[in-house]
Short mmCIF file of C-alpha atoms in Angstrom, two decimals:
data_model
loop_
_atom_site.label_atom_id
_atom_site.label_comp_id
_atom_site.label_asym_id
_atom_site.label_seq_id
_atom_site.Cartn_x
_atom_site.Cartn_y
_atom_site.Cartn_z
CA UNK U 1 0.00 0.00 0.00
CA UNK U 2 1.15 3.46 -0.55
CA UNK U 3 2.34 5.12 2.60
CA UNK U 4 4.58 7.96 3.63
CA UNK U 5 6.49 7.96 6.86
CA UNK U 6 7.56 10.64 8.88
CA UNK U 7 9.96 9.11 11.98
CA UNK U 8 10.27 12.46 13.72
CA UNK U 9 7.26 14.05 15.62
CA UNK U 10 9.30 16.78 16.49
CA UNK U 11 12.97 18.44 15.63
CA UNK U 12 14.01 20.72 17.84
CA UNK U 13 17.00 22.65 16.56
CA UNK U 14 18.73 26.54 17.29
CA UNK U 15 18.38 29.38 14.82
CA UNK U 16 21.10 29.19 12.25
CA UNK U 17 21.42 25.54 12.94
CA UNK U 18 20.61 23.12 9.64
CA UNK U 19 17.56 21.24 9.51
CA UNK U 20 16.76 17.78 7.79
CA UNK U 21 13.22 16.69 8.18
CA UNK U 22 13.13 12.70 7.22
CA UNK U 23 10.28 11.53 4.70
CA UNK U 24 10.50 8.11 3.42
CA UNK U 25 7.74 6.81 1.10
CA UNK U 26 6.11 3.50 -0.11
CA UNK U 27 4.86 3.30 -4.18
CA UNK U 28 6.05 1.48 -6.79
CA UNK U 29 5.21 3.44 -9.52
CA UNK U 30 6.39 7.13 -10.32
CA UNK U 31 6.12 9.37 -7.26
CA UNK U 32 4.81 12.82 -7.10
CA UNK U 33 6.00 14.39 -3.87
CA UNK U 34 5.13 17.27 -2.08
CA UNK U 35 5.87 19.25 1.53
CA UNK U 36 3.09 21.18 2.82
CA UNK U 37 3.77 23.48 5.89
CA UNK U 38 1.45 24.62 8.78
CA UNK U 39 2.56 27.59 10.82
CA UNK U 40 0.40 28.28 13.95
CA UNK U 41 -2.93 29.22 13.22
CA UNK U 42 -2.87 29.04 9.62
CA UNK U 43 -3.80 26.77 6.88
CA UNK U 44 -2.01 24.42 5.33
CA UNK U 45 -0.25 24.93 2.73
CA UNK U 46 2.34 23.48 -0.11
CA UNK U 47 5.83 24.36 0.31
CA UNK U 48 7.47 22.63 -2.23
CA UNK U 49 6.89 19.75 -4.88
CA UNK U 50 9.99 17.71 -6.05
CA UNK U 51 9.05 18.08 -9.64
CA UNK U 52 9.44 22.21 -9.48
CA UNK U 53 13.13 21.48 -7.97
CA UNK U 54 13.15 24.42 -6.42
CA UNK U 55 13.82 26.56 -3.32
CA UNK U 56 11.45 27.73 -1.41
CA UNK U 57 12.29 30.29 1.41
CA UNK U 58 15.43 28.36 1.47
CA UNK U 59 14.12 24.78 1.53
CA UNK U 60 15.40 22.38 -0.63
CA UNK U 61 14.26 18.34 -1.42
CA UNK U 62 15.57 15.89 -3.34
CA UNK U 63 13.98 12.80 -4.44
CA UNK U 64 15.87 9.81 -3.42
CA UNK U 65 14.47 6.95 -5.56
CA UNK U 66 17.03 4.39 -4.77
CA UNK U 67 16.17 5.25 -0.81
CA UNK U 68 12.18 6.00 -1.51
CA UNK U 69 13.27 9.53 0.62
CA UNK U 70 12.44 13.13 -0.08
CA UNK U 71 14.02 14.43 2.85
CA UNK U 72 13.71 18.46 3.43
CA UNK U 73 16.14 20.46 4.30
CA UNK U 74 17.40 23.96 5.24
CA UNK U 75 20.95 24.81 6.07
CA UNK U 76 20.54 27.45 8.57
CA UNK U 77 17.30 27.27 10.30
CA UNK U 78 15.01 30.53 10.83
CA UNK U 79 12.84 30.85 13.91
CA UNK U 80 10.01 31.50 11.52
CA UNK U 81 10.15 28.27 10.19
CA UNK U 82 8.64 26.97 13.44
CA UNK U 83 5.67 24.70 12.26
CA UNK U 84 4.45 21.44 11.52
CA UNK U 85 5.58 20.06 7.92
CA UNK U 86 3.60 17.26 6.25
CA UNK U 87 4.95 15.19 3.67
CA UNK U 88 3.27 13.64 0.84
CA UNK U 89 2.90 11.91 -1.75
CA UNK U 90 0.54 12.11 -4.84
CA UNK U 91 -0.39 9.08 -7.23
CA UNK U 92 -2.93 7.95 -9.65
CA UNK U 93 -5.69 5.68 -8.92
CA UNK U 94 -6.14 2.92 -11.73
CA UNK U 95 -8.40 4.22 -14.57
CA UNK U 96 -9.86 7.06 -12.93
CA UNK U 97 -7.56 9.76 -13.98
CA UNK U 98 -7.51 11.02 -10.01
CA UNK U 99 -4.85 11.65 -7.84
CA UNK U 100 -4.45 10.46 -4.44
CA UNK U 101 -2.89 12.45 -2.44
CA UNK U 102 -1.80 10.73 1.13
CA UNK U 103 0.28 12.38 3.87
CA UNK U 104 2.89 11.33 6.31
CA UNK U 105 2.22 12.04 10.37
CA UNK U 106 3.78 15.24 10.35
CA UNK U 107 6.66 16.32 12.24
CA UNK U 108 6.79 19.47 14.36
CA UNK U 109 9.97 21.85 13.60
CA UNK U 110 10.86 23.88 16.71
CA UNK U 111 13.24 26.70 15.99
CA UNK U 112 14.62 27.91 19.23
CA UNK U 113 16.92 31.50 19.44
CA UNK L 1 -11.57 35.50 -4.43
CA UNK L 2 -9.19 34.88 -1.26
CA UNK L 3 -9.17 31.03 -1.47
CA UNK L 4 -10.85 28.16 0.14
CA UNK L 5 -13.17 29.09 2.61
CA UNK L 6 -15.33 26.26 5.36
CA UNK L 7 -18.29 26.86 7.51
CA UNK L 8 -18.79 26.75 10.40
CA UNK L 9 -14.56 26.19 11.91
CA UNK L 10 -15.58 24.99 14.68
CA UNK L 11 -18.89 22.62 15.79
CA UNK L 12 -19.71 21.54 18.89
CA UNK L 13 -22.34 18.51 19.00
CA UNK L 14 -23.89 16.05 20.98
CA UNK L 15 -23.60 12.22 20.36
CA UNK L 16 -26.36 11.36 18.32
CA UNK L 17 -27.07 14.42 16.51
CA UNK L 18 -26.50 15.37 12.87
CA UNK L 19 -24.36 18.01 11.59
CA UNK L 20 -23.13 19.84 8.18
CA UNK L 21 -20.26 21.36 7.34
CA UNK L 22 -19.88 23.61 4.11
CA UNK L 23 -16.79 24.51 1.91
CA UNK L 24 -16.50 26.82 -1.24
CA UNK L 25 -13.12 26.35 -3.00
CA UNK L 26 -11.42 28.52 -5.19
CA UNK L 27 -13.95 29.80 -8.08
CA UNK L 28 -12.07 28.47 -11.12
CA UNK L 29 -10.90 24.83 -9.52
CA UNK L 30 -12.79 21.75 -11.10
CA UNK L 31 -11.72 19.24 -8.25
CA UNK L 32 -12.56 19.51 -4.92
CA UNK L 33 -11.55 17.08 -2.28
CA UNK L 34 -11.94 16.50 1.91
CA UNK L 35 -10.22 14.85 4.64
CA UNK L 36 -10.40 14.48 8.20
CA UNK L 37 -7.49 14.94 10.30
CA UNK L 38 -7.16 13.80 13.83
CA UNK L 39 -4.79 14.43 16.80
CA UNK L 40 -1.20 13.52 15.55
CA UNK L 41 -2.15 11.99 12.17
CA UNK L 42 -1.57 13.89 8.78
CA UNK L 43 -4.92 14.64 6.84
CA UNK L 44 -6.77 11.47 5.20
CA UNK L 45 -8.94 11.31 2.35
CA UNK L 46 -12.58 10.97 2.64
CA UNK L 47 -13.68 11.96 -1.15
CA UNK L 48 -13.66 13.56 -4.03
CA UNK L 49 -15.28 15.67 -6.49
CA UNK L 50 -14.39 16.79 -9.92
CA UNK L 51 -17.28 19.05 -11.00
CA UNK L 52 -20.63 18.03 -9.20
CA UNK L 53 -19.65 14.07 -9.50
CA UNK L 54 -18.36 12.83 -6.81
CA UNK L 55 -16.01 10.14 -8.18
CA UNK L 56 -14.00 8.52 -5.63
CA UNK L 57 -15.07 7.61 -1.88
CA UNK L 58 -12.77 6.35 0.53
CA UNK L 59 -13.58 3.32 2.70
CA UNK L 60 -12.91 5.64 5.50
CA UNK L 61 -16.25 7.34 4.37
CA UNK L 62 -19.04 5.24 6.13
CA UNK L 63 -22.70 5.32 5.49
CA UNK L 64 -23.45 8.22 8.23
CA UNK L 65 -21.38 10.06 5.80
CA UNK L 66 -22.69 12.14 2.67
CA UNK L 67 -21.10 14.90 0.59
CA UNK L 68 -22.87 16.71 -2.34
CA UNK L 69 -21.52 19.40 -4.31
CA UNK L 70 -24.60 20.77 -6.50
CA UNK L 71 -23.90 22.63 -9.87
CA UNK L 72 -20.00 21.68 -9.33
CA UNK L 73 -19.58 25.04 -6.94
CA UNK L 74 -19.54 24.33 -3.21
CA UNK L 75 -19.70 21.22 -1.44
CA UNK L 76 -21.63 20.10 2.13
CA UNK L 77 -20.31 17.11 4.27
CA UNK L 78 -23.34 15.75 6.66
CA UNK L 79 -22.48 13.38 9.40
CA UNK L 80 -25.69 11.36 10.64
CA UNK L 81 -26.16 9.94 14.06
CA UNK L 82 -22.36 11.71 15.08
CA UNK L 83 -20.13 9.26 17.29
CA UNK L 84 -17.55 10.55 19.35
CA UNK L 85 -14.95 9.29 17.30
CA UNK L 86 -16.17 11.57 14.48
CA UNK L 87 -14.18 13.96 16.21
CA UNK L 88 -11.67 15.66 14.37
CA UNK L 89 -10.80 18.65 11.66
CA UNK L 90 -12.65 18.18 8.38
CA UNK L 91 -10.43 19.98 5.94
CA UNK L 92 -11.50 20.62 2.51
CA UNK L 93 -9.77 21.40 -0.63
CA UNK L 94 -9.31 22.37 -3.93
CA UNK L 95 -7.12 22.36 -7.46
CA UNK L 96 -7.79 22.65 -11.33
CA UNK L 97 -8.36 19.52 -12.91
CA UNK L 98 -4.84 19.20 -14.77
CA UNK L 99 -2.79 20.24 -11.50
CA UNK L 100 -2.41 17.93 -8.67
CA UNK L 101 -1.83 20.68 -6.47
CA UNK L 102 -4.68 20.97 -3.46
CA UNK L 103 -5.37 24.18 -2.02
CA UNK L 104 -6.71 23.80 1.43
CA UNK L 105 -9.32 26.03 3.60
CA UNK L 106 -9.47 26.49 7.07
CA UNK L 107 -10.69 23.84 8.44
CA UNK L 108 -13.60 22.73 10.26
CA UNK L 109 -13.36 21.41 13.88
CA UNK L 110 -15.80 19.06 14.55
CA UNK L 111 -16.04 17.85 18.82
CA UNK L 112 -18.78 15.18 19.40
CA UNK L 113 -19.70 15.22 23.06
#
């Protein structure tokens, strides 16, 4: 079945410090991955998508096929980056034409001064 | 058009009792989606829209459950006979039908006493 797993529930790292938030995914076929970020009291929202390759207020994530990983990652950590991240992954269902889209747990980024 | 809004965020309910829960996504997106999102769990699917047909359900999605989206605009989720482990955040969402990128609203927060 296709899952996405997020080991840490929380990362708890100084400002200016680098930051590696761990997704490792299950699917077979080819992946569509995503980040979506939650800062207190807001919405969630999408970050960044491995198929854009690009940065996104200084996040970066490569897809790891050989390791099924799209880790995220920021060298030096901001204290507005403080939130929860979700990762996730996106896949079609068999002759519908719709994509799934199923998250990971979530892990909570605490950036301390 | 600021984005995907819900109704009501937040519901308070008794066991037993039925309740509704509303969300208008962005004015141009075909494809509409929701999930329910628990304590420490990332969001879940519960079904899906593209225009007024709803086309996928998740198993997740019981019988006490029913979403309509009339004239492929907004969308209502009704819970029947709520349980207390209905509890949760019903999140809804939208995209254009050739993007796989979800747009999420607010959020509903649904407490089942």
């Amino acid at each position: 079945a296709q899952r996405v797993t997020q080991p840490e529930k929380l990362l708890s790292v100084f400002k200016g410090a680098p930051v590696e938030l761990k997704c490792n995914y299950s699917y077979s076929g080819s992946p569509e991955l995503f980040w979506y970020v939650q800062y207190s009291r807001q919405r969630l929202q999408l970050l960044l998508r491995h198929i854009s390759r690009e940065s996104i207020k200084g996040f970066t994530a490569d897809l790891n096929k050989g390791e099924t990983s799209f880790h995220l990652k920021k060298p030096f950590a901001q204290e507005e980056d403080s939130a929860m991240y979700y990762c996730a992954l996106s896949y079609p269902l068999m002759n519908t034409g719709f994509q799934k889209l199923v998250f990971g747990t979530g892990t909570r980024l605490l950036v301390s001064p | 058009d600021t984005g995907v809004s819900q109704d009501p965020r937040h519901k308070i309910t008794k066991r037993g009792q039925n309740v509704t829960f509303r969300c208008d996504p962005i004015s141009e997106h075909n494809r509409l989606y929701w999930y329910r999102q628990t304590l420490g769990q990332g969001p879940e699917f519960l079904t899906y829209f593209q225009n007024e047909a709803q086309l996928e359900k998740s198993r997740l999605l019981s019988d006490r459950f029913s979403a309509e989206r009339p004239k492929g605009s907004f969308s209502t989720l009704e819970i029947q006979r709520t349980e207390q482990g209905d509890s949760a955040m019903y999140l809804c969402a939208s995209s254009f039908t050739w993007r796989t990128e979800q747009f999420f609203g607010p959020g509903t927060r649904l407490t089942v006493l």
